Amino acid sequence: MAEETTTPAEQPTNGWQILVASIKQWPLSRKIALAAAAVVSIALFAVIIIQARTADYQLLYGNLAQGDAAAMVEWLNSQNVPYRLTNNGQNILIPSTSVHETRLGLASAGLPQGGGVGFEIFDKQSFALTDFVQKVNYSRALQGELARTISTLGPVQAARVHLVLPEKRLFKNQQKPATASVILTLAPGRRLGESQVEGITHLVSSAIEGLAQENVTVIDQNGNVLTQNADHNMIGNLSPDMLQFQLQVEQHLEERAQALLDKALGAKNGMVRVTATLDFAHTEKTEELFDPEEPVIRSEQTSEEKSGSEIVGGIPGVQSNLQGNTAQSVGVTPPSSRSQKTTNYEISKVVSKTINPVGTVQKISVSVLVADKVIPATEEKPQETVPRTENELLTVEKMISSALGLDKARGDKIEVTSMPFIDPPSMESEQGLAATDMYQFMPFVRYGVLLAGGLLAYFLLVRPVIKTLKGEVTQHYKTVEEMEAEAAQQQQQTEEKEREALIMKDPVLRIRKSVDENPIFSAHVIKNWIEEAKNS
């Protein structure tokens, strides 16, 4: 019996025909949605396939000088490495799989050179070079090496160094000093501190023989002079280092006072602000003191003279000078003596030279704000604040004055005020992500696009088809009796359709069907016909 009630020949037999037949029975809106989903999925997968076949390009080097970029492009062409140029030729991109290998190859070739030539200029020697050319090459090598070293600093993108090295003279008074100029290109939004600029001048002066630090000038890409003369800073001008020192002194004093307040009143119940006036004048004082009451012997001179002796005389001539001649006269003169002493005195003098230290504290002004006392809430009264008493404020004033070493004779001042504290509304600061290299996340972006495309294709295309096929396949798992009943029902429906088609062709049968379906209406029509016949 089951074999006699099999599915008719017009019914689909495989899954594809069942799917097509089911889609044909769908409404127009659902067919349009299916077509749109299919087109979007095909386009998405086409983009993914094209993107998968295209290599990921990652930054090799950025912000290159034109000379370095040209040399690196030539090397890449010689090694058949694909590349892309961005940022007006300053950035070079290559496939991510060969970035590290390419960087090692460029390093072995001495690239990038950092915008200048270094001591590698002497790698290739020529016997035709003159002494003047050798000196020029040496100067170029020094400039290039210094520029490379300075470019390694964080805020510096590029650097150029110009050296003036005069020839050595025989006499020192004829020797001219060496000078240097450094031009820096800083990164956007970055600046060099005073200590960093001083470090650059120390670096350049230490690398060049006979170059003093004050003969090194550093400017930025905007033409601003970053180096300043020390004498110029000490005469009436405050340098950034002086302002920084003043802030450090004030911060140190505030921390000492704030620590005492937190221990005495509790955390967040007191606030201290200190303003310090410092003396940055460079003063030298020389004094000469004379003491007339205590003279000092500078020199002393003594002279002594004595006289008085016997006088031997005779007749002048030969006889008186012969030996044995005693015929001589003897005379005696009275003795005499004389002494003289001269003493010179000098007034005592004391010479003292005093150099006052720079950055001494001239005056300190302190402002202390303490919170009022908080009285807890009770059943009868809400929470309230009460100002602190004068004794408490005076105690806080003495404590802070002793901790900071305030001296009223110097002009120091302190003010202590009690007021209620009002907590500001909490504002959560938005913290943005740090700037990172987006090229590192390109593989993850690709995987995300693949996942999104797969999910979209599944929910819009695969899932509806699976539901349709599952519904059609489920209908085949029926018993023989159910299949016979369905076949009989389909045959009955077919016979009814054929009978209706036959009725539609025969007018008599159509009238009979209409009378059977609506006899009341038919009776009224016949009744009207009879009345019209009688009246006529």
XYZ file of C-alpha atoms in Angstrom, residues 2 12 79 90 135 171 206 209 305 378 411 488:
12
model
C 2.937 2.321 0.718
C 11.369 17.625 -5.686
C 67.385 43.468 -2.626
C 59.836 60.332 5.074
C 90.852 68.218 7.252
C 101.795 81.560 20.089
C 83.923 67.616 25.495
C 89.521 69.677 21.557
C 130.120 104.397 66.089
C 21.965 63.193 66.760
C 59.501 89.763 57.799
C -4.966 10.814 -0.260
